[in-house]
PDB file of C-alpha atoms and ligand atoms in Angstrom:
ATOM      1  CA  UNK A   1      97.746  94.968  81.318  1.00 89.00           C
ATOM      2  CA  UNK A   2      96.024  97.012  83.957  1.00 95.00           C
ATOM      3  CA  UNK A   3      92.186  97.397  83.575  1.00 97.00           C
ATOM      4  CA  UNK A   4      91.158  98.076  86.846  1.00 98.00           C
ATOM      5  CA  UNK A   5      92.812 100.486  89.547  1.00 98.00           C
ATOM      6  CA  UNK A   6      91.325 100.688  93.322  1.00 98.00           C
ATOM      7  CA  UNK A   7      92.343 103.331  95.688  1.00 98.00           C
ATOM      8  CA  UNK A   8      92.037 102.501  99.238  1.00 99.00           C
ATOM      9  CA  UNK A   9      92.642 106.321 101.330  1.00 98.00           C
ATOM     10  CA  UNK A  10      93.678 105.482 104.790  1.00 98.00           C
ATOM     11  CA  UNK A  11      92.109 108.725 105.950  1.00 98.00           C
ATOM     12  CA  UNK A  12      88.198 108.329 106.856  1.00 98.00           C
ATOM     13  CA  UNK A  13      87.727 111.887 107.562  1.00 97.00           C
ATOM     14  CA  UNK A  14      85.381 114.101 105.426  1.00 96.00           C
ATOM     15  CA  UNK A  15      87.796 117.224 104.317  1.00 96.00           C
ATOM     16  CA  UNK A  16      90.936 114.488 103.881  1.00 98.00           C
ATOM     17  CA  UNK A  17      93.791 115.764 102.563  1.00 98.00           C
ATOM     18  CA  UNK A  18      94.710 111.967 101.339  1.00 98.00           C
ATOM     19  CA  UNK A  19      91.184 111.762  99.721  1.00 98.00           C
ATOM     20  CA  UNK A  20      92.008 115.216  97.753  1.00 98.00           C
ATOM     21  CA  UNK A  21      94.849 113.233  96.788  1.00 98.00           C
ATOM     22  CA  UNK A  22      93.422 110.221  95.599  1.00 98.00           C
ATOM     23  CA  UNK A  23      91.288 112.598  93.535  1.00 98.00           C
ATOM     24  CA  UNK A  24      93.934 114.722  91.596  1.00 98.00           C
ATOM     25  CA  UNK A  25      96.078 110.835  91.319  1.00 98.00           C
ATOM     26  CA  UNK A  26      92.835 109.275  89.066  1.00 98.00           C
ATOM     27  CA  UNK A  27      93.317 112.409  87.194  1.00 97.00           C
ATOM     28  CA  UNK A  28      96.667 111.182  86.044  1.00 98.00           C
ATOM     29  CA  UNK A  29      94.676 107.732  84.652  1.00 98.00           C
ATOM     30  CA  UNK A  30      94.409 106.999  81.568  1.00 97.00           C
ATOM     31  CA  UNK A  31      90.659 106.967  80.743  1.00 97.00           C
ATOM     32  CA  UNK A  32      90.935 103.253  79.585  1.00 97.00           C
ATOM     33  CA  UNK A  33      91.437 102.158  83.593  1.00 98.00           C
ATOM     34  CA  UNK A  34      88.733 102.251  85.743  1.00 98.00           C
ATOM     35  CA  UNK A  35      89.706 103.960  88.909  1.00 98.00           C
ATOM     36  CA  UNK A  36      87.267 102.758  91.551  1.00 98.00           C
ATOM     37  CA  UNK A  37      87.168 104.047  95.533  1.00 98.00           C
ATOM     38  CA  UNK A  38      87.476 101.275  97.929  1.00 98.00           C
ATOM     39  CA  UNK A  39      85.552 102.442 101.222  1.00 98.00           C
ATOM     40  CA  UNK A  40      87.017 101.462 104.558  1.00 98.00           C
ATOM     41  CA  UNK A  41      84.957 103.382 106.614  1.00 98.00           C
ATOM     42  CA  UNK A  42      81.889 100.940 106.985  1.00 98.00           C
ATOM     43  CA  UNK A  43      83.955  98.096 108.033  1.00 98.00           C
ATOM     44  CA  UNK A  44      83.385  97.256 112.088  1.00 98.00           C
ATOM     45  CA  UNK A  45      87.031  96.358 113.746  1.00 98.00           C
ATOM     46  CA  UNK A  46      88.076  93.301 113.015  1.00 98.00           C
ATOM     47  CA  UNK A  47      87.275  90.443 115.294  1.00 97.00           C
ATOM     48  CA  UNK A  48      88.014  86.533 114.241  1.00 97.00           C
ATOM     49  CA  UNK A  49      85.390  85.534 116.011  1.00 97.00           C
ATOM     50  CA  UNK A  50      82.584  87.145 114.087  1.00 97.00           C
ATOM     51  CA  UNK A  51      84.356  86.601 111.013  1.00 98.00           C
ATOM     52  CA  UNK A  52      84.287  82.843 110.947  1.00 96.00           C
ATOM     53  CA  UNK A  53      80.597  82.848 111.387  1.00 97.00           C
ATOM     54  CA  UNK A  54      78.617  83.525 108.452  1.00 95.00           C
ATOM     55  CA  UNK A  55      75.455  84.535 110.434  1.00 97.00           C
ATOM     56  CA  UNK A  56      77.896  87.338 112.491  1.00 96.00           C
ATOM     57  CA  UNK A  57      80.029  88.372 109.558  1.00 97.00           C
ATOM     58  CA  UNK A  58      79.320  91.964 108.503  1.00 98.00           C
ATOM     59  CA  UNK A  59      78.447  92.280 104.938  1.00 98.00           C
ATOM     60  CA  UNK A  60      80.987  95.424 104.868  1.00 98.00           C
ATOM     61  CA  UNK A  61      84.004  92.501 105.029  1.00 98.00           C
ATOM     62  CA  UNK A  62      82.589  90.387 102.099  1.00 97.00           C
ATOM     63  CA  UNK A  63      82.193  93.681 100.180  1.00 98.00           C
ATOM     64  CA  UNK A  64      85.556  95.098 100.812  1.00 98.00           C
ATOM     65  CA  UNK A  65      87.335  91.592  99.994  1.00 98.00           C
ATOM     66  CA  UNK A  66      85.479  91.122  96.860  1.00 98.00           C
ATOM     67  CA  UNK A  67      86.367  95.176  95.679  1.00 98.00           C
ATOM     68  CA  UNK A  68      89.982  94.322  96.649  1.00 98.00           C
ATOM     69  CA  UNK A  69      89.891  91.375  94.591  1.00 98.00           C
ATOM     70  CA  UNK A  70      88.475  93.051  91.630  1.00 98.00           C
ATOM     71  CA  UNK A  71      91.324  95.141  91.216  1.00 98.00           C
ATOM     72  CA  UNK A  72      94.430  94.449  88.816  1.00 98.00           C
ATOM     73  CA  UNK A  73      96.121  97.111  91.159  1.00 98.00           C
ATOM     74  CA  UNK A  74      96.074  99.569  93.981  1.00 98.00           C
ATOM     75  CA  UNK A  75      97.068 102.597  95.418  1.00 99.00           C
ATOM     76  CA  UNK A  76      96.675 103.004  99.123  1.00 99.00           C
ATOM     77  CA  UNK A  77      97.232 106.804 100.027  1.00 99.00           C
ATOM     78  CA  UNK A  78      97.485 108.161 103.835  1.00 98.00           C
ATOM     79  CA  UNK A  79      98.316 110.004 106.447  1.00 98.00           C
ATOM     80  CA  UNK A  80     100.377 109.136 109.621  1.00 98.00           C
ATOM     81  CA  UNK A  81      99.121 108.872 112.909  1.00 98.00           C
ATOM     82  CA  UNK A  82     100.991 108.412 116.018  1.00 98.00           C
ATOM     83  CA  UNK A  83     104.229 107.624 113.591  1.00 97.00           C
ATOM     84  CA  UNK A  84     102.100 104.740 111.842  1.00 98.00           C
ATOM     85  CA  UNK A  85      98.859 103.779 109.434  1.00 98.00           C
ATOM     86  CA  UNK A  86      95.147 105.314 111.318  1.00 98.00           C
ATOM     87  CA  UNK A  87      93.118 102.211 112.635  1.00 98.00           C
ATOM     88  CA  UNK A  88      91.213 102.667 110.177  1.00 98.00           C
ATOM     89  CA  UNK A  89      93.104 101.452 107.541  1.00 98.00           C
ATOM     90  CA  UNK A  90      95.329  98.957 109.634  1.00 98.00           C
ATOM     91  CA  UNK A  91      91.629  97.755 110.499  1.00 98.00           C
ATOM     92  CA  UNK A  92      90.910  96.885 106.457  1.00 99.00           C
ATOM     93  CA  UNK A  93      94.241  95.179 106.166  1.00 98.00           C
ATOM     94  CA  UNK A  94      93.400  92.761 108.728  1.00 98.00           C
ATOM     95  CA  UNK A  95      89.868  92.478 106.931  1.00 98.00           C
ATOM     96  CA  UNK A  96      91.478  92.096 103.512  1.00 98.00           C
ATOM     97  CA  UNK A  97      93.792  89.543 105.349  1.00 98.00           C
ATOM     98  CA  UNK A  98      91.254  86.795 106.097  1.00 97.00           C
ATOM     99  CA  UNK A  99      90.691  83.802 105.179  1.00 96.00           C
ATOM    100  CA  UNK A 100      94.970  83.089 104.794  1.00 95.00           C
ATOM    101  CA  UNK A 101      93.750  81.091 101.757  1.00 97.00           C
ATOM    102  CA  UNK A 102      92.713  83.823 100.013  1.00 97.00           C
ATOM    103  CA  UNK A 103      94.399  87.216 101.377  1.00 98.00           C
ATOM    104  CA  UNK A 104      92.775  89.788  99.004  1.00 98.00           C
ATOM    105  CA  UNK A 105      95.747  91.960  98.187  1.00 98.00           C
ATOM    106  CA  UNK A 106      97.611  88.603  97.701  1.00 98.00           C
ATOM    107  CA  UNK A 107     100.014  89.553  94.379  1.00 97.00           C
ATOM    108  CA  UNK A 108      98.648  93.330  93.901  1.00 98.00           C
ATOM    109  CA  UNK A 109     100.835  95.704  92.224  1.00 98.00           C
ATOM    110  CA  UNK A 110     100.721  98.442  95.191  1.00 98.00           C
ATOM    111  CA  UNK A 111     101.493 101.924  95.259  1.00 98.00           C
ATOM    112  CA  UNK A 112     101.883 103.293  98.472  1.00 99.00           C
ATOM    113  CA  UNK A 113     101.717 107.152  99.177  1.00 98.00           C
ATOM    114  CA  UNK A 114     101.809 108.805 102.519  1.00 98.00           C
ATOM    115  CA  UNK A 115     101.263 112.853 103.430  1.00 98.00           C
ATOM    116  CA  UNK A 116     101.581 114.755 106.696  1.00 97.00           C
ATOM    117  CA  UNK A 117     101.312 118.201 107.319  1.00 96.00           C
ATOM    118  CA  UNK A 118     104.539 118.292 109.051  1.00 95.00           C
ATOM    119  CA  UNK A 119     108.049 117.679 106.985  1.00 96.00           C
ATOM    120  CA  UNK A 120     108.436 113.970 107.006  1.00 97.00           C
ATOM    121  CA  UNK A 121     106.065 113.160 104.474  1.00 98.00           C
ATOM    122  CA  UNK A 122     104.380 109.841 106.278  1.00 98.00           C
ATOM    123  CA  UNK A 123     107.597 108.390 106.390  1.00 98.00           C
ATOM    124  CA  UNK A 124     106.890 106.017 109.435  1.00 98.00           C
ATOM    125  CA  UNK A 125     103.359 105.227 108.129  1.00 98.00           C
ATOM    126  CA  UNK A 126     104.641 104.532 104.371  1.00 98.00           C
ATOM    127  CA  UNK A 127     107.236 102.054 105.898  1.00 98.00           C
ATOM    128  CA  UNK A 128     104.858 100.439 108.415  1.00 98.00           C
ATOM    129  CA  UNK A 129     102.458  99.565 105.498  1.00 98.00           C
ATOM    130  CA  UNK A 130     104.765  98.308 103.393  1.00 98.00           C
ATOM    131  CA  UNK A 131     106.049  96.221 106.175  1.00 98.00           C
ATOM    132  CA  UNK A 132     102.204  94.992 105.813  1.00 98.00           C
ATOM    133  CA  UNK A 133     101.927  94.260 102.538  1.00 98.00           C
ATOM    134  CA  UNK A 134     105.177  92.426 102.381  1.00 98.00           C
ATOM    135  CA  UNK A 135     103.599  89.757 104.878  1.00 98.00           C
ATOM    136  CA  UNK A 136     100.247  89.598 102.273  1.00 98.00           C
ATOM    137  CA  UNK A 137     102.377  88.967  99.056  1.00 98.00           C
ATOM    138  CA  UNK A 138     101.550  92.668  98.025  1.00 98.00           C
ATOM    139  CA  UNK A 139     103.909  93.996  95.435  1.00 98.00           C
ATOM    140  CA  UNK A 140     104.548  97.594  96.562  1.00 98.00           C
ATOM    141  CA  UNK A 141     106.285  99.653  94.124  1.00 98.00           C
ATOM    142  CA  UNK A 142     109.888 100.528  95.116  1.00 98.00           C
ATOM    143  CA  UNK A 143     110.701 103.325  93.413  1.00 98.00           C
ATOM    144  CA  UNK A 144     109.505 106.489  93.174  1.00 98.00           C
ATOM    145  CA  UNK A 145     108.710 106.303  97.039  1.00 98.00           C
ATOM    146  CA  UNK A 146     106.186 109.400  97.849  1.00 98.00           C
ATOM    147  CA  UNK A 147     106.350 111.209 100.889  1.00 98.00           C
ATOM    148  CA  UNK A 148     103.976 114.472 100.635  1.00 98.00           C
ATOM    149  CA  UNK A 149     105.181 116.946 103.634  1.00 98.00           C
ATOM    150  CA  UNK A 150     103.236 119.993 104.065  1.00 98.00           C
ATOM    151  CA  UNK A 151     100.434 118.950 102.392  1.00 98.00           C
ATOM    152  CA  UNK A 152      98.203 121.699 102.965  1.00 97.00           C
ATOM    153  CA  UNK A 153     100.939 123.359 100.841  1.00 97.00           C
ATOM    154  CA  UNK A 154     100.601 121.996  97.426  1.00 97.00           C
ATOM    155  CA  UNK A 155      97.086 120.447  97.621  1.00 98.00           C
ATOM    156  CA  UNK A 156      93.991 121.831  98.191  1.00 97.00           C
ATOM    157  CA  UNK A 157      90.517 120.086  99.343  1.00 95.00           C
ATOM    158  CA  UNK A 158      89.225 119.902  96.567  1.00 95.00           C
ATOM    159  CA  UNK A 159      91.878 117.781  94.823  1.00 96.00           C
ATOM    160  CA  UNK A 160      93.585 121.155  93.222  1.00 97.00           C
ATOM    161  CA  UNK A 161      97.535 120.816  93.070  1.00 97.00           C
ATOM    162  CA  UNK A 162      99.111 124.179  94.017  1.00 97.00           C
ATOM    163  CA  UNK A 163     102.799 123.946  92.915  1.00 96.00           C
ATOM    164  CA  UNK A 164     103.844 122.332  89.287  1.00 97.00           C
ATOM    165  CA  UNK A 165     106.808 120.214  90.574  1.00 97.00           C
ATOM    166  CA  UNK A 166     104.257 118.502  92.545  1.00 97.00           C
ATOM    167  CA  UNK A 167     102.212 118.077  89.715  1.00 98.00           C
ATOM    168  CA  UNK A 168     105.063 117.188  87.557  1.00 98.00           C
ATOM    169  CA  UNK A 169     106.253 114.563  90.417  1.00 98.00           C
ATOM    170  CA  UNK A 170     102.776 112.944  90.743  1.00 98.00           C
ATOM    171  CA  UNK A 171     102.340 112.382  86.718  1.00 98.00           C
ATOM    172  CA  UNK A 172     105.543 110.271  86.902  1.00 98.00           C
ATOM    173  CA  UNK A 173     104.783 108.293  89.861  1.00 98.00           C
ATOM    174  CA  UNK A 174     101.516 107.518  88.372  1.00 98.00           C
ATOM    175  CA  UNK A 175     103.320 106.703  84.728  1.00 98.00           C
ATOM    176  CA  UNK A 176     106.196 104.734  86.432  1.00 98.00           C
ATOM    177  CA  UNK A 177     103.406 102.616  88.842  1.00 98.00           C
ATOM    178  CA  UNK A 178     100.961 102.125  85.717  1.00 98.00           C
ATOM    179  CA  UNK A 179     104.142 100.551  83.808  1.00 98.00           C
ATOM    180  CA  UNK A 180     105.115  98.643  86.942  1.00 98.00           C
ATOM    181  CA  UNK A 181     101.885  97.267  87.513  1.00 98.00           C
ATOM    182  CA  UNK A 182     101.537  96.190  83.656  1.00 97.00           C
ATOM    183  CA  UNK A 183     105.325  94.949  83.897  1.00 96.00           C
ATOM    184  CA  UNK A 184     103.707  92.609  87.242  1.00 92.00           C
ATOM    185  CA  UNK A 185     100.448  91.798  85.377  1.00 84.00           C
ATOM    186  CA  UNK A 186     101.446  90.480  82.331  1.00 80.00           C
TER     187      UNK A 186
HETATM  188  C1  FNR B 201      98.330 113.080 113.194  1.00 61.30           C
HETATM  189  N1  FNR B 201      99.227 113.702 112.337  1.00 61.30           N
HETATM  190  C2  FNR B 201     100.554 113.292 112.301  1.00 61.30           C
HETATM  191  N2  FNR B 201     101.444 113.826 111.398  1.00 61.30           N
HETATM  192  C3  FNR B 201     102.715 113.364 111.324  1.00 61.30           C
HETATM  193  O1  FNR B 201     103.506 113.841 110.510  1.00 61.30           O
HETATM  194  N3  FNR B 201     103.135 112.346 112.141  1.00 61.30           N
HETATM  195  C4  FNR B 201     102.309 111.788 113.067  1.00 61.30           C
HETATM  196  O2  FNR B 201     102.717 110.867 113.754  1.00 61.30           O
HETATM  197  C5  FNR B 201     100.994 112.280 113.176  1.00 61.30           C
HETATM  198  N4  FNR B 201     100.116 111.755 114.111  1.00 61.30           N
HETATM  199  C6  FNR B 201      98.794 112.097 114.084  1.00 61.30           C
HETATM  200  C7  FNR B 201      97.912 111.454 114.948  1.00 61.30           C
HETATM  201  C8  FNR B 201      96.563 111.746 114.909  1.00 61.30           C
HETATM  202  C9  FNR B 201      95.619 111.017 115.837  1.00 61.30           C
HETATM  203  C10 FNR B 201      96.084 112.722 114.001  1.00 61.30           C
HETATM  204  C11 FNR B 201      94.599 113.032 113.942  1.00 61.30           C
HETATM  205  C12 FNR B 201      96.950 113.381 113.165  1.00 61.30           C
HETATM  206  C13 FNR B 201      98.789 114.724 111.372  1.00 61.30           C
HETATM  207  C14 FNR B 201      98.226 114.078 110.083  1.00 61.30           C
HETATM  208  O3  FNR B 201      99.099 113.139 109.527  1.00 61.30           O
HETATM  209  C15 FNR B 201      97.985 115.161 109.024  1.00 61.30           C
HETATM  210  O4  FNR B 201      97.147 116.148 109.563  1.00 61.30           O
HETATM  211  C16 FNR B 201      97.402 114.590 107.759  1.00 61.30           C
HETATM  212  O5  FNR B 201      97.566 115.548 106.723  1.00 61.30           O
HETATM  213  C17 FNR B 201      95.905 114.233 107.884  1.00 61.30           C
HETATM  214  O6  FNR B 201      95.509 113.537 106.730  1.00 61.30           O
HETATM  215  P1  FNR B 201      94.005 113.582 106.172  1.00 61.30           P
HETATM  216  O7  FNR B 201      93.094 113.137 107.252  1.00 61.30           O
HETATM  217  O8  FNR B 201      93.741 115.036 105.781  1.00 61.30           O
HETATM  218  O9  FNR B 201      94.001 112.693 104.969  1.00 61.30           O
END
């Protein structure tokens, strides 16, 4: 059973088309889940070094872990950059990745959704992440797989969705990942 959802958005800037995203996906939650937002933005890059020492350790890596942790599953929505994940998001993987003893996503029903403007949908980022979260024992969802090209087409910045396939789409991703997640859970 699924009582928590976190959504991680791989996107840091303000007027995020993946944020928009993540906002009209929690409306597709049943109101018994609690959809929380997992910030990435505060966490510095990554450096072993300052990680294994308590007194050097940001706060922001503790925080994110422990959020990560919390969750019975996630959905990690973003763009592509450069025909991959943004930094920014590669960056909390490696944070959510440390100590190997106790990999936060470790056994996380995932669902991974990528947008572009152009027509491939994320496609190399979506494939690159999953590659990820293979390696931390993340259970990514196979099927539906969601690639979102043109996204300033059917989504607005507000979270609006402009055409009703894509609304129609996005309901049954969300009801096939909820039952997937349970099906993982229980
Ligand atoms: C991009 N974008 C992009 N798009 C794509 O289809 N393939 C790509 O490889 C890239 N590369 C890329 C690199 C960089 C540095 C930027 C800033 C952008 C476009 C990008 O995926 C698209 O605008 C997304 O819709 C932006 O998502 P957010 O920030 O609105 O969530």
């Amino acid at each position: 059973m699924i009582n928590r959802l976190g959504i991680i958005v791989g996107s840091i800037r303000e007027q995020s088309y993946s944020k928009a995203l993540a906002k009209a996906l929690s409306g597709f939650v049943p109101e018994a889940i609690e959809v929380s937002m997992i910030r990435i933005d505060d966490l510095p890059l990554f450096n072993p070094d300052i990680d294994q020492n308590a007194a050097l350790r940001p706060d922001s890596y503790e925080r994110f872990r422990s959020e990560v942790k919390l969750q019975d599953a996630l959905v990690i929505i973003s763009p592509e950059y450069n025909r991959t994940i943004p930094a920014a998001l590669k960056n909390a993987i490696e944070v959510g990745s440390r100590p190997m003893t106790d990999i936060a996503f470790n056994g996380k029903p995932t669902l991974v959704v990528t947008q572009s403007a152009g027509s491939m949908g994320g496609f190399g980022a979506n494939h690159h992440l999953r590659q990820a979260l293979v390696f931390l024992n993340a259970i990514a969802m196979p099927q539906p797989e969601v690639y979102l090209a043109e996204i300033h087409k059917i989504i607005d910045k507000n979270g609006n969705i402009l055409k009703t396939d894509t609304t129609t789409f996005l309901q049954i991703v969300m009801t096939n990942f909820l039952a997937f997640a349970s099906h993982i859970a229980d």
